[in-house]
PDB file of C-alpha atoms in Angstrom:
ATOM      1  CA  UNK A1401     -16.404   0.193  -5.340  1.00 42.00           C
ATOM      2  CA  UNK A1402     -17.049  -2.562  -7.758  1.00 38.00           C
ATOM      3  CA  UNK A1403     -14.347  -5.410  -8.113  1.00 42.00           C
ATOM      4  CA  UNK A1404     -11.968  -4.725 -10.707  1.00 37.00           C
ATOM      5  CA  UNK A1405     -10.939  -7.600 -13.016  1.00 37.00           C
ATOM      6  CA  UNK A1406      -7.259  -8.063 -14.695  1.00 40.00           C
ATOM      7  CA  UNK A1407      -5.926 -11.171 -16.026  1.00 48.00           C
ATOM      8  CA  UNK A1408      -3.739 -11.620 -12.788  1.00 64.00           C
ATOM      9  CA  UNK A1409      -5.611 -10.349 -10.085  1.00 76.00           C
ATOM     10  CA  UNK A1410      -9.037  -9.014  -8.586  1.00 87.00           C
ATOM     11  CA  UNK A1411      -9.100  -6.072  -6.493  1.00 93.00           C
ATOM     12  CA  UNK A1412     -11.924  -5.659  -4.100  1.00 95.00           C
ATOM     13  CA  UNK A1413     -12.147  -4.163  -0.416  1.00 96.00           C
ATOM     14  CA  UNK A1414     -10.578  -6.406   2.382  1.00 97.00           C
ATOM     15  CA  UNK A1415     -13.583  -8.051   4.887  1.00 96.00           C
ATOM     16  CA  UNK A1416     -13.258  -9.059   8.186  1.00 96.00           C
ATOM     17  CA  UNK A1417     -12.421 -12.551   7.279  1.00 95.00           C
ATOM     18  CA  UNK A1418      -8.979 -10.995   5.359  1.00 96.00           C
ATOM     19  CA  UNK A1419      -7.715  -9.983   8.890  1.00 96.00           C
ATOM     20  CA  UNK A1420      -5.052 -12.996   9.278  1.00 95.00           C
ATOM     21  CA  UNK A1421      -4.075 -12.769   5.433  1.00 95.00           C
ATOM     22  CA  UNK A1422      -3.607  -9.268   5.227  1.00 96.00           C
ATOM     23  CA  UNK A1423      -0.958  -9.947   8.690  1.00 95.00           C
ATOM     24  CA  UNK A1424       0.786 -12.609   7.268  1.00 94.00           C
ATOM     25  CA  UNK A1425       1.064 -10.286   3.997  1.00 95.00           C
ATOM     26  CA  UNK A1426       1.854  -7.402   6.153  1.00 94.00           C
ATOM     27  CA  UNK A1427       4.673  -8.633   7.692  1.00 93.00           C
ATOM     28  CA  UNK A1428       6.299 -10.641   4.699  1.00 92.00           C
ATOM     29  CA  UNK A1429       6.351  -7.712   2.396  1.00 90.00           C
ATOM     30  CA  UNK A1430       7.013  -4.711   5.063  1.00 87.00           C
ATOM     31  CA  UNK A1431      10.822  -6.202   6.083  1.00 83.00           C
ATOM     32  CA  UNK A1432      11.406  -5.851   1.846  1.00 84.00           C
ATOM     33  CA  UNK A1433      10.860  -2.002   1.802  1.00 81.00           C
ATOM     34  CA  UNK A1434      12.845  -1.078   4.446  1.00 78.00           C
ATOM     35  CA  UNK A1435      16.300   0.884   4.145  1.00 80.00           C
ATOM     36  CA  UNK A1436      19.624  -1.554   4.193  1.00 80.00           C
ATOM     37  CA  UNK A1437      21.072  -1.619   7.490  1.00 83.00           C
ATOM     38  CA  UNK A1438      17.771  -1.074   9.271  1.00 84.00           C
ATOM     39  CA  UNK A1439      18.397  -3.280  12.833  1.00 86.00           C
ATOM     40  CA  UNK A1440      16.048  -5.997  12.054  1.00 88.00           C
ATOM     41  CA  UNK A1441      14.714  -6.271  16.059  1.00 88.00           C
ATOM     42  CA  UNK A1442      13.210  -2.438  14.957  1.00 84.00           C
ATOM     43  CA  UNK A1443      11.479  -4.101  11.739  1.00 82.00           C
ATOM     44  CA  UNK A1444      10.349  -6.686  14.258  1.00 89.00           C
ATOM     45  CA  UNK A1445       8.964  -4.602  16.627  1.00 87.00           C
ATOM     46  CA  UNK A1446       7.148  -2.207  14.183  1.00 84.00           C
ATOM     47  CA  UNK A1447       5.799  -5.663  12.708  1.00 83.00           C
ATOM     48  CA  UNK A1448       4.287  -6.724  16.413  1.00 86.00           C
ATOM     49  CA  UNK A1449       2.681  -3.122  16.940  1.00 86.00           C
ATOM     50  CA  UNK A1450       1.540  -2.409  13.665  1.00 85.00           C
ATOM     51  CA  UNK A1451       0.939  -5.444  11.462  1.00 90.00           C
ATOM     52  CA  UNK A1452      -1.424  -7.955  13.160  1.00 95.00           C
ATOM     53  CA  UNK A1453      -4.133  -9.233  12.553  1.00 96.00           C
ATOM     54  CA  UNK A1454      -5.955  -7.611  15.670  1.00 96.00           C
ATOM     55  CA  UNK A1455      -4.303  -4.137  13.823  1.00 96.00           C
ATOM     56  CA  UNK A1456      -6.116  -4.902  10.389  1.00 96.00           C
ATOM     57  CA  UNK A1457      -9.621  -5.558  11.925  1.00 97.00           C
ATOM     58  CA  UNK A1458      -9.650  -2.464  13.608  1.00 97.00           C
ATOM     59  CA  UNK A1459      -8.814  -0.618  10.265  1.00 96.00           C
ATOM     60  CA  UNK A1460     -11.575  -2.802   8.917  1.00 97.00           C
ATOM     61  CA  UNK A1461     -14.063  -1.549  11.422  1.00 97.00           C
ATOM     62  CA  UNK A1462     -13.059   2.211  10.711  1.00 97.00           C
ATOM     63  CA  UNK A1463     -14.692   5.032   8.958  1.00 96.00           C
ATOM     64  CA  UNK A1464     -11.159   6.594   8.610  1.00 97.00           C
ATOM     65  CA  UNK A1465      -9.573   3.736   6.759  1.00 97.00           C
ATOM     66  CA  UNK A1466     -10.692   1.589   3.638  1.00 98.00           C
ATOM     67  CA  UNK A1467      -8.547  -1.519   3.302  1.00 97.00           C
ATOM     68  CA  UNK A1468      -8.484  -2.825  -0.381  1.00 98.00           C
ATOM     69  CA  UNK A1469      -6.619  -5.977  -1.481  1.00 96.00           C
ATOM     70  CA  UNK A1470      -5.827  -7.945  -4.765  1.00 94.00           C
ATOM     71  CA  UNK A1471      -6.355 -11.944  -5.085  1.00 91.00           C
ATOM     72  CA  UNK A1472      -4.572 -14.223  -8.257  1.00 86.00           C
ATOM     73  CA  UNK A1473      -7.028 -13.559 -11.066  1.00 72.00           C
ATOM     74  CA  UNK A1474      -7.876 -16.615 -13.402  1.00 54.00           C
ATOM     75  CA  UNK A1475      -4.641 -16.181 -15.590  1.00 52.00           C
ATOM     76  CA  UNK A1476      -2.557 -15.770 -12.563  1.00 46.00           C
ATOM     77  CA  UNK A1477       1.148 -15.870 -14.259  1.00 46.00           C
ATOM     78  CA  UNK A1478       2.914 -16.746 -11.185  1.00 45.00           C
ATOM     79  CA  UNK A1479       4.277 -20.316 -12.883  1.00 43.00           C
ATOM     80  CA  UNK A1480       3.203 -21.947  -9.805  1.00 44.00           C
ATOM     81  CA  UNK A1481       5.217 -19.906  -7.627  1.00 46.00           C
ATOM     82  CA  UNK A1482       2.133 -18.631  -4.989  1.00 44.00           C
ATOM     83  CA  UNK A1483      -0.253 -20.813  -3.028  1.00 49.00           C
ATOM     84  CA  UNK A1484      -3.297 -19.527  -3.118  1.00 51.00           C
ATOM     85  CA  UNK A1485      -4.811 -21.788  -0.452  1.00 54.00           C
ATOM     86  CA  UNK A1486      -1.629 -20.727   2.045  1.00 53.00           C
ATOM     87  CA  UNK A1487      -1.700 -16.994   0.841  1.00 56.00           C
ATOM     88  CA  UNK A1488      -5.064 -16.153  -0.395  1.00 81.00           C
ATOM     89  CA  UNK A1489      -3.724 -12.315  -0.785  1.00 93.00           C
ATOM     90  CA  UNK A1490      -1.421 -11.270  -3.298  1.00 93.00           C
ATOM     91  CA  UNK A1491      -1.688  -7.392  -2.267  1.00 95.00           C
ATOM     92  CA  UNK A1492      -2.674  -4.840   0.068  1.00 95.00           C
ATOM     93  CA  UNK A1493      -3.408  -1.139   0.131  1.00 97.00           C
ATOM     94  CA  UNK A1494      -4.756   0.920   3.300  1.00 96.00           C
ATOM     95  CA  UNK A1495      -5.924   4.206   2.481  1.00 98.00           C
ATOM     96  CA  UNK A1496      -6.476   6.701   5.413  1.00 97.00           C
ATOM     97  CA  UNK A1497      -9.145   9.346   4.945  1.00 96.00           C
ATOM     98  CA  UNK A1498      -8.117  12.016   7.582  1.00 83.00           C
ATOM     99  CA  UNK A1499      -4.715  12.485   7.417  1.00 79.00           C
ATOM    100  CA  UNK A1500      -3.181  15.984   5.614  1.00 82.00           C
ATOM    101  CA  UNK A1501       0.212  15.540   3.878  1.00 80.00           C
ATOM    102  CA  UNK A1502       2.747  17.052   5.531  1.00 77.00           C
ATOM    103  CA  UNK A1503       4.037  20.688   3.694  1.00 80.00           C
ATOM    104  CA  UNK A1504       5.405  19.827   0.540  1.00 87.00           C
ATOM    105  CA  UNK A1505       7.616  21.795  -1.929  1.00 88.00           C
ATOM    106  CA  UNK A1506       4.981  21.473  -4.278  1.00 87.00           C
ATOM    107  CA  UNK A1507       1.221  22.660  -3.915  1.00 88.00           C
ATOM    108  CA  UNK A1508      -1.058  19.409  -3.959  1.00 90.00           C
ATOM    109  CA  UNK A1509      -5.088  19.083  -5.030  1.00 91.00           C
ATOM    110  CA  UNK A1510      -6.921  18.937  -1.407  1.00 92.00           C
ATOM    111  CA  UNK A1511      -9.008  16.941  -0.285  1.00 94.00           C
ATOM    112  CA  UNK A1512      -5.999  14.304  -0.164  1.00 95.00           C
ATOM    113  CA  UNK A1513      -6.126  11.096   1.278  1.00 96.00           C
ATOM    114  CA  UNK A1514      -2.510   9.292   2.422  1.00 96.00           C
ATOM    115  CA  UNK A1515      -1.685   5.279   0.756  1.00 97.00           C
ATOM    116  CA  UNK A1516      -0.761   4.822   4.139  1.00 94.00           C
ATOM    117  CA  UNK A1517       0.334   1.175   2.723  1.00 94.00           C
ATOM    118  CA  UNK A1518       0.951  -0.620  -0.302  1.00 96.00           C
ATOM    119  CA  UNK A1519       2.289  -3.631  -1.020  1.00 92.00           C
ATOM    120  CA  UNK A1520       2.753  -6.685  -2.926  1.00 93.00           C
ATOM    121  CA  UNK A1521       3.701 -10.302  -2.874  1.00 92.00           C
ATOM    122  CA  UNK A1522       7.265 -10.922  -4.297  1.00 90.00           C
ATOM    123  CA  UNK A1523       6.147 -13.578  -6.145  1.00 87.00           C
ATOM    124  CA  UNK A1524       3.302 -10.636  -7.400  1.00 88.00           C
ATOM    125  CA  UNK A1525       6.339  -7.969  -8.391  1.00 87.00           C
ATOM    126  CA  UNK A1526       5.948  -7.491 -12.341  1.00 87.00           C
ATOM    127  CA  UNK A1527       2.404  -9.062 -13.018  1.00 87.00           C
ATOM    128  CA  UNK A1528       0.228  -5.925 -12.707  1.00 90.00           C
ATOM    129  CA  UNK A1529      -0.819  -6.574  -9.776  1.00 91.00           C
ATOM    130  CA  UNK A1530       0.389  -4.195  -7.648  1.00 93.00           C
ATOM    131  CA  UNK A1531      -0.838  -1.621 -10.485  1.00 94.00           C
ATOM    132  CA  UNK A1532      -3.914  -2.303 -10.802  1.00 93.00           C
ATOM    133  CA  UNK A1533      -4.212  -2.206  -7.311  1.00 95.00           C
ATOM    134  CA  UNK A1534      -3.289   1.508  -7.592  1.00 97.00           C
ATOM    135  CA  UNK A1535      -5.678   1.988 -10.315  1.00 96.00           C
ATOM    136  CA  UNK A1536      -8.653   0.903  -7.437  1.00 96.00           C
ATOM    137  CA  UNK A1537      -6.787   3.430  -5.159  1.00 97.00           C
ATOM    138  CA  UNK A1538      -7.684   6.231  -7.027  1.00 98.00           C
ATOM    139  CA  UNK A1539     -10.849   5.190  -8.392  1.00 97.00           C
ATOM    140  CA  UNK A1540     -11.750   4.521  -4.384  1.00 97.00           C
ATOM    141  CA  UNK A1541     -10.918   8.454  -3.630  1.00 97.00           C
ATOM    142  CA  UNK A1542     -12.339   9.972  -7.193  1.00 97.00           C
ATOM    143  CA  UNK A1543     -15.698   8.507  -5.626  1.00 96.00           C
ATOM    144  CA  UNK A1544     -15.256  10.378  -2.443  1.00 96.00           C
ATOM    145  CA  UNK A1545     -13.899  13.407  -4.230  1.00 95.00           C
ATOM    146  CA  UNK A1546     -10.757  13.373  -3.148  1.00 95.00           C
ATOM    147  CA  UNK A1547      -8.254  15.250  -5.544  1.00 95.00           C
ATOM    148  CA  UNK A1548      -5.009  13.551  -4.684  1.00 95.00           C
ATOM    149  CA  UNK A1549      -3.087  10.878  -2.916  1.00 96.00           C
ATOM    150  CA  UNK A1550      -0.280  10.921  -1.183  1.00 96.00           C
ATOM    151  CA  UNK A1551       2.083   8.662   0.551  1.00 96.00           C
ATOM    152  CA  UNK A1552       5.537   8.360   1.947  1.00 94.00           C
ATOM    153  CA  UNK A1553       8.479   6.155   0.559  1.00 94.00           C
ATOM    154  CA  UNK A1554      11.736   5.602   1.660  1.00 92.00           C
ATOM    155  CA  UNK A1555      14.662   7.837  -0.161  1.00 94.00           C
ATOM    156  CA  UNK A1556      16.884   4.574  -0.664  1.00 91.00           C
ATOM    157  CA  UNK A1557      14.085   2.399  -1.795  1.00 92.00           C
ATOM    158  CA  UNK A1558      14.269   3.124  -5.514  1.00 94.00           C
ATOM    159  CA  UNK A1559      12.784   0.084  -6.819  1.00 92.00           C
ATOM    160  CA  UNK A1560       9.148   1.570  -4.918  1.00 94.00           C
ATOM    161  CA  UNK A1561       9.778   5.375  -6.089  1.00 96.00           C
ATOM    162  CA  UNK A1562      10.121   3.911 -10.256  1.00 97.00           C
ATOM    163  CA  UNK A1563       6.910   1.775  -9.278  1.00 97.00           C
ATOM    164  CA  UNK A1564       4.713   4.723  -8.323  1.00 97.00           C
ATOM    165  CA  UNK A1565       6.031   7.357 -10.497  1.00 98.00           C
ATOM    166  CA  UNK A1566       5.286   4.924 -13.641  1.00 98.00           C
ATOM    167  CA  UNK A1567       1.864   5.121 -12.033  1.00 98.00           C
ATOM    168  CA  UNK A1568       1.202   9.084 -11.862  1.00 98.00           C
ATOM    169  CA  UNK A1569       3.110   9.198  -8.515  1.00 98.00           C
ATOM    170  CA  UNK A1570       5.544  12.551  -8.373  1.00 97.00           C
ATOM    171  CA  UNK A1571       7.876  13.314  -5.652  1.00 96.00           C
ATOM    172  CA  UNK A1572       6.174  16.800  -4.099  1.00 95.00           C
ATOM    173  CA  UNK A1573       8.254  16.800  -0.464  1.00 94.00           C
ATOM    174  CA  UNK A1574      10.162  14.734   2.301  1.00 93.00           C
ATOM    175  CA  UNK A1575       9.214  13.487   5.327  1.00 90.00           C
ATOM    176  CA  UNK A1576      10.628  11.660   8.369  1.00 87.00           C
ATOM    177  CA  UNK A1577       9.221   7.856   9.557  1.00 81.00           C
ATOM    178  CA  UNK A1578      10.292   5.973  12.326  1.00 81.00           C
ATOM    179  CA  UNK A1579      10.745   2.645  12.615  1.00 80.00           C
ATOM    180  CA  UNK A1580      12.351   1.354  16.060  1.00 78.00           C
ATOM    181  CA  UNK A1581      15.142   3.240  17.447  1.00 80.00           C
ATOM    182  CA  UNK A1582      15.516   4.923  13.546  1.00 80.00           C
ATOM    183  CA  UNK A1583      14.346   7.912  11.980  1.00 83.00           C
ATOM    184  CA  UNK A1584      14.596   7.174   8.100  1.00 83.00           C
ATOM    185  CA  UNK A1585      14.002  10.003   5.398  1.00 90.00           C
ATOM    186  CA  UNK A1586      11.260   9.523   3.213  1.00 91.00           C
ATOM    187  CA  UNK A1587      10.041  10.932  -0.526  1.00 95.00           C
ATOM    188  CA  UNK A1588       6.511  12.285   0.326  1.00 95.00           C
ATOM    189  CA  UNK A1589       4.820  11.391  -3.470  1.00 96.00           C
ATOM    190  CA  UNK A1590       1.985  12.285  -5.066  1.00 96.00           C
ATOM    191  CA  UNK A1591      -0.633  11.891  -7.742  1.00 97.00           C
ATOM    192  CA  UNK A1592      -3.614  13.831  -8.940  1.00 96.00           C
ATOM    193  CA  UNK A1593      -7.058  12.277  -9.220  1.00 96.00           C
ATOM    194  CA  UNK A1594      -9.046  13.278 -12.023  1.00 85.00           C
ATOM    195  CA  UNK A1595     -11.963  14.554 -11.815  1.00 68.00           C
TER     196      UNK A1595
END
């Protein structure tokens, strides 16, 4: 994949040396998706077990995963609001290659590959960031032939599900996650990759 340039950010794939960014990231944003009234030791937990840095090299060393992230482009618009120095990273995504969708109302395009994560700084919400990071997404699985991608959203987090259907997402099925102690329903969305 060759970087992709927009006035407020530069996608590329995530190196080694992202492993502690993409963590501190990780665990800012995930705690902003979750459902109200999740028990926050569960978001804790899931944060500990899932979202280290220890947890992002090992992604980073697999053939199953690709790990791509988004840095403030030259014409950042954040009016000052991100350190770059402090948070190099303004977004993530973590694509995994293996992993089927689960059955879905709708028939999807295989080969699929699940946007196991994706997520952006706060201060990143409403710059294009975040989009064009889901423009790299699909350009990363049109060059491995994938036909669609998938992921999983939570049912009460509406702000996400508006996000990724005005980027070619459509809800397709439901799914369950757990996080913790709680099982929380989730949209299962999709979008097609051209061929």
């Amino acid at each position: 994949m060759t970087d992709l340039q927009v006035p407020v950010a530069r996608v590329r794939r995530a190196v080694l040396a992202d492993a502690d960014a993409l963590a501190e990231l990780a665990q800012l944003t995930f705690p902003l998706a979750c459902p109200p009234g999740i028990d926050p030791r569960d978001v804790e937990d899931f944060c500990s077990n899932n979202l280290t840095a220890d947890h992002f090299a090992e992604h980073l060393l697999s053939p199953l995963t690709t790990l791509l992230v988004a840095e403030p482009g030259a014409e950042q618009g954040f009016d000052g609001r991100h350190d770059a120095e402090r948070l190099p990273l303004i977004a993530y995504a973590l694509l995994v290659w293996a992993e089927p969708p689960p059955p879905t109302d709708v028939p999807v395009a295989t080969p699929t590959v699940l946007l196991s994560k994706c997520y952006a700084h706060p201060d990143a919400h409403g710059t294009g960031a975040a989009a064009a990071l889901v423009e790299a997404v699909v350009a990363e699985a049109a060059a491995r032939g994938v036909r669609s991608v998938w992921l999983g959203v939570n049912q009460q987090n509406e702000r996400a599900q508006r996000f990724y259907a005005k980027n070619g997402f459509a809800v397709v099925g439901t799914k369950q996650m757990v996080v913790g102690t709680q099982t929380h329903d989730d949209f299962v969305m999709c979008r097609t990759v051209a061929s």
